[in-house]
Short mmCIF file of N, CA and C in Angstrom, two decimals:
data_model
loop_
_atom_site.label_atom_id
_atom_site.label_comp_id
_atom_site.label_asym_id
_atom_site.label_seq_id
_atom_site.Cartn_x
_atom_site.Cartn_y
_atom_site.Cartn_z
N MET A 27 16.24 -2.36 -6.44
CA MET A 27 15.83 -0.86 -5.94
C MET A 27 15.47 -0.08 -7.11
N GLN A 28 14.36 0.78 -6.11
CA GLN A 28 13.15 1.90 -7.87
C GLN A 28 13.47 3.01 -7.12
N SER A 29 13.38 3.49 -7.84
CA SER A 29 13.70 5.34 -7.49
C SER A 29 11.99 5.36 -7.33
N ARG A 30 12.18 7.11 -6.54
CA ARG A 30 10.50 7.70 -6.16
C ARG A 30 11.25 8.54 -6.56
N LYS A 31 10.92 9.65 -7.28
CA LYS A 31 10.36 11.19 -6.79
C LYS A 31 12.59 11.45 -6.87
N ASN A 32 13.64 10.96 -7.68
CA ASN A 32 14.92 11.28 -7.27
C ASN A 32 16.08 10.40 -5.85
N ASN A 33 14.37 9.45 -5.52
CA ASN A 33 15.08 9.18 -4.55
C ASN A 33 15.53 7.65 -4.69
N VAL A 34 16.72 7.03 -3.62
CA VAL A 34 16.82 5.96 -3.99
C VAL A 34 15.61 4.80 -3.19
N TYR A 35 14.89 3.56 -2.60
CA TYR A 35 14.24 3.38 -1.69
C TYR A 35 13.98 1.97 -1.92
N LYS A 36 14.25 1.09 -1.20
CA LYS A 36 13.78 -0.68 -1.34
C LYS A 36 12.73 -1.00 -1.02
N LEU A 37 11.56 -0.83 -1.66
CA LEU A 37 10.00 -1.98 -1.46
C LEU A 37 10.42 -3.71 -0.98
N ILE A 38 9.07 -3.22 0.78
CA ILE A 38 9.47 -4.36 1.21
C ILE A 38 7.96 -4.89 0.54
N ASN A 39 6.99 -4.37 -0.07
CA ASN A 39 5.97 -4.96 0.22
C ASN A 39 4.68 -4.20 -0.88
N LYS A 40 3.74 -4.49 -1.66
CA LYS A 40 2.74 -3.71 -2.33
C LYS A 40 1.84 -4.21 -1.56
N HIS A 41 0.73 -3.73 -2.01
CA HIS A 41 -0.79 -4.18 -2.07
C HIS A 41 -1.59 -4.39 -3.86
N LYS A 42 -1.00 -5.50 -4.48
CA LYS A 42 -1.42 -5.20 -6.18
C LYS A 42 -2.65 -5.72 -6.39
N LYS A 43 -3.21 -6.52 -5.51
CA LYS A 43 -4.31 -6.15 -5.50
C LYS A 43 -5.67 -5.10 -5.63
N ALA A 44 -4.69 -4.27 -5.02
CA ALA A 44 -5.21 -2.01 -5.08
C ALA A 44 -4.90 -1.99 -5.81
N TYR A 45 -4.77 -1.90 -6.67
CA TYR A 45 -4.36 -1.62 -7.74
C TYR A 45 -6.24 -2.07 -8.92
N PHE A 46 -5.94 -3.14 -8.79
CA PHE A 46 -7.74 -4.14 -9.24
C PHE A 46 -8.72 -4.12 -8.78
N ASP A 47 -8.83 -3.59 -7.54
CA ASP A 47 -9.77 -3.39 -6.66
C ASP A 47 -10.50 -1.76 -6.72
N TYR A 48 -9.50 -0.27 -6.63
CA TYR A 48 -9.81 0.33 -6.32
C TYR A 48 -9.21 1.09 -7.11
N GLU A 49 -10.28 2.17 -8.32
CA GLU A 49 -10.17 3.44 -9.22
C GLU A 49 -9.00 4.64 -7.93
N ILE A 50 -7.40 4.77 -8.08
CA ILE A 50 -7.16 5.27 -7.56
C ILE A 50 -6.72 7.03 -7.59
N LEU A 51 -7.01 8.25 -6.60
CA LEU A 51 -6.83 8.71 -7.19
C LEU A 51 -6.46 9.89 -6.71
N GLU A 52 -5.83 9.50 -5.52
CA GLU A 52 -4.69 10.40 -5.11
C GLU A 52 -3.63 9.62 -3.53
N THR A 53 -2.53 10.23 -4.57
CA THR A 53 -1.78 8.98 -3.00
C THR A 53 -0.40 9.94 -2.31
N LEU A 54 -0.27 9.19 -1.01
CA LEU A 54 0.53 10.04 -0.49
C LEU A 54 1.39 8.83 0.46
N GLU A 55 2.84 9.50 0.04
CA GLU A 55 3.67 9.10 1.61
C GLU A 55 3.84 8.87 2.98
N VAL A 56 3.13 8.68 3.91
CA VAL A 56 2.83 8.67 5.29
C VAL A 56 3.92 8.25 6.08
N GLY A 57 4.38 8.42 6.93
CA GLY A 57 5.03 8.14 7.94
C GLY A 57 3.49 6.80 9.05
N ILE A 58 4.91 5.76 9.39
CA ILE A 58 3.87 4.52 10.10
C ILE A 58 4.77 4.05 11.59
N VAL A 59 3.90 4.14 12.81
CA VAL A 59 4.83 3.95 13.92
C VAL A 59 4.82 2.20 14.40
N LEU A 60 5.95 1.75 13.97
CA LEU A 60 6.28 0.68 14.88
C LEU A 60 6.96 0.03 15.77
N VAL A 61 7.33 -1.07 16.09
CA VAL A 61 7.22 -1.23 17.76
C VAL A 61 8.66 -2.10 17.36
N GLY A 62 10.13 -3.03 17.61
CA GLY A 62 11.39 -2.81 17.08
C GLY A 62 11.59 -4.60 16.89
N SER A 63 10.56 -5.35 16.86
CA SER A 63 10.04 -6.08 16.32
C SER A 63 9.64 -6.59 14.91
N GLU A 64 8.54 -5.72 14.99
CA GLU A 64 7.57 -5.14 13.50
C GLU A 64 8.92 -4.44 12.58
N VAL A 65 10.31 -3.86 12.39
CA VAL A 65 11.18 -2.87 12.35
C VAL A 65 12.01 -4.56 11.55
N LYS A 66 12.28 -5.42 12.82
CA LYS A 66 13.21 -5.95 11.76
C LYS A 66 12.19 -7.45 11.12
N ALA A 67 11.47 -7.66 11.67
CA ALA A 67 10.02 -8.48 9.61
C ALA A 67 10.25 -7.41 8.73
N ALA A 68 10.46 -5.92 8.88
CA ALA A 68 9.84 -5.38 7.32
C ALA A 68 11.09 -5.40 7.47
N ARG A 69 12.22 -5.96 7.68
CA ARG A 69 14.18 -5.64 7.10
C ARG A 69 14.20 -7.28 6.36
N ALA A 70 13.47 -7.97 7.13
CA ALA A 70 13.26 -9.44 6.31
C ALA A 70 12.56 -9.30 5.19
N LEU A 71 11.64 -8.86 5.15
CA LEU A 71 10.66 -8.81 3.74
C LEU A 71 9.14 -9.64 4.32
N ARG A 72 9.10 -8.87 5.63
CA ARG A 72 8.37 -9.99 6.16
C ARG A 72 7.00 -9.96 6.92
N VAL A 73 6.21 -8.24 5.81
CA VAL A 73 5.00 -7.98 5.49
C VAL A 73 4.20 -8.10 4.18
N ASN A 74 2.58 -8.10 5.10
CA ASN A 74 1.47 -8.85 4.08
C ASN A 74 0.78 -7.36 4.17
N LEU A 75 0.40 -6.42 3.08
CA LEU A 75 -0.90 -5.62 3.84
C LEU A 75 -2.08 -6.41 2.68
N LYS A 76 -2.65 -7.40 1.84
CA LYS A 76 -2.93 -7.72 1.71
C LYS A 76 -4.11 -8.21 3.06
N ASP A 77 -5.77 -6.98 1.91
CA ASP A 77 -6.46 -6.53 3.02
C ASP A 77 -6.64 -5.97 4.69
N SER A 78 -5.28 -5.16 3.80
CA SER A 78 -5.65 -3.43 4.56
C SER A 78 -5.96 -2.42 4.67
N PHE A 79 -6.77 -1.64 4.95
CA PHE A 79 -6.97 -0.82 4.81
C PHE A 79 -6.23 1.11 6.02
N VAL A 80 -6.57 1.95 6.32
CA VAL A 80 -6.99 3.50 7.11
C VAL A 80 -8.21 3.36 7.60
N ARG A 81 -8.42 3.72 8.50
CA ARG A 81 -9.92 4.41 9.50
C ARG A 81 -8.91 6.14 9.09
N ILE A 82 -9.70 6.88 9.44
CA ILE A 82 -9.86 8.17 10.27
C ILE A 82 -10.58 8.11 11.25
N ILE A 83 -10.59 7.92 12.68
CA ILE A 83 -10.96 7.66 14.26
C ILE A 83 -10.56 9.21 14.99
N LYS A 84 -10.83 9.68 14.75
CA LYS A 84 -11.29 10.64 16.27
C LYS A 84 -9.93 12.08 15.76
N GLY A 85 -9.54 12.04 14.54
CA GLY A 85 -8.66 13.37 13.24
C GLY A 85 -7.10 12.77 13.27
N GLU A 86 -7.38 11.49 13.69
CA GLU A 86 -6.00 10.82 13.74
C GLU A 86 -6.15 9.39 12.90
N ALA A 87 -5.61 8.78 11.68
CA ALA A 87 -5.31 7.61 10.81
C ALA A 87 -4.80 6.17 11.32
N PHE A 88 -5.06 5.42 11.21
CA PHE A 88 -4.77 3.80 11.61
C PHE A 88 -4.78 3.24 10.59
N LEU A 89 -4.30 2.27 10.50
CA LEU A 89 -3.94 1.29 9.55
C LEU A 89 -4.31 -0.69 10.18
N PHE A 90 -5.65 -0.87 9.44
CA PHE A 90 -5.90 -2.39 10.43
C PHE A 90 -5.36 -3.13 8.61
N ASN A 91 -5.25 -4.41 10.02
CA ASN A 91 -5.09 -5.32 8.89
C ASN A 91 -3.93 -5.64 8.69
N ALA A 92 -2.54 -5.25 8.38
CA ALA A 92 -1.63 -5.03 7.67
C ALA A 92 -1.03 -6.28 8.48
N HIS A 93 0.14 -7.56 9.01
CA HIS A 93 0.44 -8.44 8.87
C HIS A 93 2.07 -7.93 9.13
N PHE A 94 2.51 -8.17 10.07
CA PHE A 94 4.29 -7.96 10.94
C PHE A 94 4.95 -9.89 10.84
N SER A 95 4.82 -9.97 9.91
CA SER A 95 5.11 -11.51 10.69
C SER A 95 5.97 -11.62 12.21
N MET A 96 6.18 -11.89 12.97
CA MET A 96 7.37 -12.22 14.11
C MET A 96 8.31 -13.21 13.85
N LEU A 97 9.30 -12.67 13.51
CA LEU A 97 10.86 -12.83 13.04
C LEU A 97 11.09 -14.38 14.79
N THR A 98 11.39 -15.23 14.56
CA THR A 98 12.15 -16.70 15.75
C THR A 98 12.84 -16.06 16.87
N ASN A 99 13.51 -14.73 16.03
CA ASN A 99 14.50 -14.39 16.82
C ASN A 99 14.84 -13.22 17.75
N THR A 100 13.24 -12.95 17.78
CA THR A 100 12.93 -11.86 18.67
C THR A 100 12.48 -12.04 20.05
N ASN A 101 12.60 -10.78 21.01
CA ASN A 101 12.91 -11.47 22.32
C ASN A 101 10.53 -12.56 22.29
N ALA A 102 10.67 -13.35 22.89
CA ALA A 102 9.44 -13.76 23.51
C ALA A 102 8.33 -13.32 24.17
N HIS A 103 8.82 -12.07 25.07
CA HIS A 103 8.67 -11.77 25.85
C HIS A 103 7.61 -11.37 25.40
N PHE A 104 8.53 -10.00 23.94
CA PHE A 104 7.30 -8.91 23.76
C PHE A 104 6.80 -9.48 22.52
N ARG A 105 6.03 -9.71 21.96
CA ARG A 105 5.70 -9.61 20.83
C ARG A 105 4.37 -9.40 20.12
N PRO A 106 4.43 -8.16 19.93
CA PRO A 106 2.55 -7.35 19.90
C PRO A 106 2.05 -8.37 19.08
N ASP A 107 0.10 -8.19 18.65
CA ASP A 107 -0.24 -8.80 17.68
C ASP A 107 -0.01 -9.11 16.27
N GLU A 108 0.16 -9.49 15.63
CA GLU A 108 0.71 -9.70 14.12
C GLU A 108 -0.26 -8.57 13.42
N ARG A 109 -1.29 -8.46 14.16
CA ARG A 109 -2.21 -8.34 13.52
C ARG A 109 -2.86 -6.49 13.69
N ARG A 110 -2.48 -5.70 14.68
CA ARG A 110 -2.42 -4.72 15.61
C ARG A 110 -2.70 -3.79 15.33
N VAL A 111 -3.59 -2.93 15.23
CA VAL A 111 -4.29 -1.73 14.43
C VAL A 111 -2.15 -0.77 14.84
N ARG A 112 -2.47 -0.38 13.31
CA ARG A 112 -1.12 0.99 13.45
C ARG A 112 -1.26 1.94 12.79
N LYS A 113 -0.53 3.85 14.20
CA LYS A 113 -1.13 4.69 13.61
C LYS A 113 0.38 4.86 13.04
N LEU A 114 -0.52 5.98 11.64
CA LEU A 114 -0.40 6.40 10.23
C LEU A 114 0.65 7.70 11.09
N LEU A 115 2.23 8.59 10.37
CA LEU A 115 1.77 10.08 10.81
C LEU A 115 1.31 10.45 9.34
N ILE A 116 0.48 11.30 10.09
CA ILE A 116 0.59 12.79 8.66
C ILE A 116 -0.29 13.82 9.06
N HIS A 117 -0.27 15.17 8.18
CA HIS A 117 0.01 16.27 8.83
C HIS A 117 -2.10 16.11 9.09
N ARG A 118 -1.79 16.82 10.52
CA ARG A 118 -3.75 17.18 9.97
C ARG A 118 -4.57 17.58 9.39
N ARG A 119 -3.84 19.04 8.90
CA ARG A 119 -3.89 19.49 6.68
C ARG A 119 -4.83 17.83 6.13
N GLN A 120 -3.76 17.67 6.31
CA GLN A 120 -4.52 16.25 4.96
C GLN A 120 -5.13 15.58 5.71
N ILE A 121 -5.39 15.07 7.14
CA ILE A 121 -6.59 14.03 7.25
C ILE A 121 -7.77 14.85 7.18
N ASP A 122 -7.78 16.49 7.50
CA ASP A 122 -8.92 17.00 7.68
C ASP A 122 -9.85 16.89 6.03
N LYS A 123 -8.17 17.11 5.23
CA LYS A 123 -8.47 17.42 3.17
C LYS A 123 -9.52 15.88 2.71
N TRP A 124 -8.76 14.74 3.05
CA TRP A 124 -9.67 13.31 3.37
C TRP A 124 -10.95 12.93 4.27
N PHE A 125 -10.67 13.23 5.19
CA PHE A 125 -12.10 13.50 6.39
C PHE A 125 -13.28 13.32 5.28
N GLY A 126 -12.91 15.15 4.20
CA GLY A 126 -14.17 15.97 4.12
C GLY A 126 -14.47 14.89 2.46
N LYS A 127 -13.54 13.98 1.93
CA LYS A 127 -13.60 13.82 1.42
C LYS A 127 -14.02 12.40 0.70
N LEU A 128 -14.19 11.50 2.68
CA LEU A 128 -14.18 10.69 2.51
C LEU A 128 -15.84 10.33 2.50
N THR A 129 -16.80 11.01 3.60
CA THR A 129 -17.57 12.40 4.16
C THR A 129 -18.66 12.42 2.53
N THR A 130 -17.77 12.27 2.16
CA THR A 130 -19.26 14.21 0.72
C THR A 130 -19.24 12.63 -0.06
N GLN A 131 -18.43 11.95 -0.73
CA GLN A 131 -18.32 10.65 -1.65
C GLN A 131 -17.76 9.49 -1.14
N ALA A 132 -18.37 8.70 -1.48
CA ALA A 132 -17.31 7.17 -1.98
C ALA A 132 -16.76 6.33 -1.55
N LEU A 133 -16.30 7.04 -1.15
CA LEU A 133 -14.01 6.70 -1.02
C LEU A 133 -13.78 6.33 -0.03
N ALA A 134 -12.40 5.60 -0.31
CA ALA A 134 -11.91 5.26 0.70
C ALA A 134 -10.55 5.14 1.24
N ILE A 135 -9.66 5.01 2.22
CA ILE A 135 -8.27 4.82 1.95
C ILE A 135 -7.60 3.55 2.24
N VAL A 136 -6.56 3.35 1.40
CA VAL A 136 -5.93 1.70 1.14
C VAL A 136 -4.87 2.23 0.77
N PRO A 137 -3.78 1.22 1.98
CA PRO A 137 -2.65 0.94 1.53
C PRO A 137 -1.97 0.69 0.20
N LEU A 138 -1.27 1.16 -0.51
CA LEU A 138 -0.67 0.88 -1.26
C LEU A 138 0.96 -0.18 -1.61
N SER A 139 1.84 0.90 -0.99
CA SER A 139 3.09 0.23 -0.78
C SER A 139 3.48 0.45 0.64
N ILE A 140 4.36 -0.92 1.28
CA ILE A 140 5.30 -0.02 2.09
C ILE A 140 6.95 -0.24 1.94
N TYR A 141 8.16 0.60 1.51
CA TYR A 141 8.86 0.37 1.24
C TYR A 141 10.36 0.99 2.78
N PHE A 142 11.36 1.53 2.19
CA PHE A 142 12.39 2.11 3.47
C PHE A 142 12.65 4.01 1.79
N ASN A 143 12.55 5.13 2.96
CA ASN A 143 12.97 5.46 1.57
C ASN A 143 14.90 6.40 1.71
N HIS A 144 15.27 6.49 1.64
CA HIS A 144 16.64 6.86 0.87
C HIS A 144 17.67 7.72 2.21
N LYS A 145 16.70 7.28 3.00
CA LYS A 145 17.07 7.77 4.80
C LYS A 145 17.33 6.14 6.15
N ASN A 146 16.18 5.14 4.69
CA ASN A 146 15.89 4.05 5.17
C ASN A 146 15.87 4.43 6.52
N ILE A 147 14.06 4.57 6.37
CA ILE A 147 12.89 4.62 7.77
C ILE A 147 12.07 4.05 6.47
N ILE A 148 10.75 3.43 7.19
CA ILE A 148 9.93 2.66 6.62
C ILE A 148 8.72 4.68 6.35
N LYS A 149 8.39 3.80 4.90
CA LYS A 149 7.44 5.02 5.23
C LYS A 149 5.96 3.44 3.93
N LEU A 150 4.89 4.38 4.37
CA LEU A 150 3.17 3.87 3.41
C LEU A 150 3.02 4.33 2.42
N GLU A 151 2.82 4.27 1.60
CA GLU A 151 1.90 4.91 0.63
C GLU A 151 0.95 4.41 0.95
N VAL A 152 -0.63 5.27 1.02
CA VAL A 152 -2.22 5.25 0.82
C VAL A 152 -2.29 6.53 -0.30
N ALA A 153 -3.47 5.78 -0.58
CA ALA A 153 -4.08 6.44 -1.44
C ALA A 153 -5.66 6.45 -1.80
N LEU A 154 -6.25 7.61 -2.30
CA LEU A 154 -7.57 8.27 -1.51
C LEU A 154 -7.92 7.62 -3.09
N ALA A 155 -8.76 6.02 -2.53
CA ALA A 155 -9.13 5.71 -3.67
C ALA A 155 -11.04 5.57 -3.68
N ARG A 156 -11.18 5.12 -4.67
CA ARG A 156 -12.82 4.71 -5.49
C ARG A 156 -13.28 4.14 -5.25
N GLY A 157 -13.69 3.02 -4.99
CA GLY A 157 -14.64 1.12 -5.18
C GLY A 157 -14.86 0.80 -6.97
N LYS A 158 -14.28 0.41 -7.51
CA LYS A 158 -14.26 -0.37 -8.81
C LYS A 158 -15.38 -0.82 -8.91
N LYS A 159 -16.14 -1.45 -9.64
CA LYS A 159 -17.51 -2.00 -10.03
C LYS A 159 -17.32 -3.28 -11.22
N LEU A 160 -17.96 -3.79 -10.05
CA LEU A 160 -17.69 -6.40 -11.34
C LEU A 160 -17.24 -5.37 -12.97
N TYR A 161 -18.14 -4.46 -13.99
CA TYR A 161 -17.15 -4.25 -14.99
C TYR A 161 -16.19 -3.08 -15.21
N ASP A 162 -15.89 -2.76 -14.28
CA ASP A 162 -14.81 -2.16 -14.52
C ASP A 162 -13.29 -3.03 -14.57
N LYS A 163 -13.66 -4.58 -13.36
CA LYS A 163 -12.71 -5.14 -13.32
C LYS A 163 -12.31 -6.06 -14.85
N ARG A 164 -13.46 -6.23 -14.68
CA ARG A 164 -13.25 -7.10 -16.50
C ARG A 164 -12.64 -5.75 -17.44
N GLU A 165 -13.38 -4.81 -16.83
CA GLU A 165 -12.53 -4.23 -18.11
C GLU A 165 -11.18 -3.62 -17.93
N SER A 166 -11.07 -3.62 -17.13
CA SER A 166 -8.61 -3.39 -16.02
C SER A 166 -8.69 -5.27 -17.34
N LEU A 167 -8.77 -5.78 -17.12
CA LEU A 167 -8.77 -7.77 -17.33
C LEU A 167 -8.59 -8.26 -18.38
N LYS A 168 -9.52 -7.07 -19.28
CA LYS A 168 -9.68 -6.78 -20.89
C LYS A 168 -8.10 -6.36 -20.82
N GLN A 169 -8.18 -4.78 -20.19
CA GLN A 169 -7.10 -4.70 -21.04
C GLN A 169 -5.39 -4.69 -21.05
N LYS A 170 -5.35 -5.18 -19.52
CA LYS A 170 -4.51 -6.33 -19.06
C LYS A 170 -4.21 -7.75 -20.14
N GLU A 171 -5.10 -8.48 -20.79
CA GLU A 171 -4.93 -9.32 -21.77
C GLU A 171 -4.38 -8.84 -23.67
N LEU A 172 -4.73 -7.53 -23.37
CA LEU A 172 -4.78 -6.90 -25.22
C LEU A 172 -3.57 -6.96 -25.47
N LYS A 173 -2.64 -5.65 -23.62
CA LYS A 173 -1.63 -5.28 -24.13
C LYS A 173 -0.44 -6.54 -23.74
N LYS A 174 -0.29 -7.50 -23.36
CA LYS A 174 0.13 -8.83 -22.79
C LYS A 174 0.23 -9.22 -23.92
N GLU A 175 -1.51 -9.56 -24.99
CA GLU A 175 -0.59 -10.11 -26.53
C GLU A 175 0.06 -9.58 -27.52
N ALA A 176 -0.30 -7.92 -27.03
CA ALA A 176 0.16 -6.84 -28.23
C ALA A 176 1.75 -6.92 -27.61
N GLN A 177 2.30 -7.80 -26.83
CA GLN A 177 3.68 -7.83 -26.21
C GLN A 177 4.44 -9.07 -26.98
N SER A 178 3.20 -10.41 -26.74
CA SER A 178 4.27 -11.12 -27.27
C SER A 178 4.31 -11.43 -29.14
N SER A 179 3.55 -11.02 -29.96
CA SER A 179 3.48 -9.93 -31.09
C SER A 179 4.67 -9.43 -31.36
N MET A 180 4.35 -8.85 -30.75
CA MET A 180 5.79 -8.23 -31.06
C MET A 180 7.07 -9.07 -30.55
N LYS A 181 6.94 -9.36 -30.01
CA LYS A 181 7.99 -10.81 -29.66
C LYS A 181 8.72 -11.41 -30.40
N ASN A 182 7.47 -11.98 -31.31
CA ASN A 182 7.27 -12.43 -32.37
C ASN A 182 7.35 -11.98 -33.26
N ILE A 183 7.98 -11.17 -33.84
CA ILE A 183 7.76 -9.98 -34.70
C ILE A 183 9.10 -10.00 -34.84
N MET A 184 9.40 -9.63 -34.07
CA MET A 184 11.27 -9.29 -33.99
C MET A 184 12.09 -10.02 -33.65
N ARG A 185 11.23 -11.68 -32.99
CA ARG A 185 12.40 -12.84 -33.54
C ARG A 185 12.35 -13.25 -35.05
N GLY A 186 11.67 -13.59 -35.53
CA GLY A 186 11.36 -13.44 -36.97
C GLY A 186 12.32 -12.75 -37.89
N LEU A 187 12.84 -11.41 -37.15
CA LEU A 187 13.07 -10.75 -38.22
C LEU A 187 15.06 -11.18 -38.35
#
């Protein structure tokens, strides 16, 4: 269990590659419209946000390409597409604000994580992000490697004492 804004929540899945591919400018917690079998898949932690993205169409936000695996014990007659488009629940003012930024700047809306909040409701964390260039990605890898080396050298120093 992790803490977010002094509330306890259970992480279902995190889109780790989003932090590598994008520079995160602004984040927002939104609701997501799911059907029963998708909620069961989320409770079983069978959700994948890899390659997923958010689009604003006619003033509404939608999540594309998120994969909710169907469980074997769900109803065989009612199995929605695992990668179907899902509606996001965002305030109109926020949609208008982000849509204005999307059209004027080269930005994207990407999902960062999906989790149960303190009231056991499934929430999605989305971010307004700017795509990184190749040299920015190389710099991120270099910083990560330097941090790893510093931690290992500190660990070795502490063992020596």
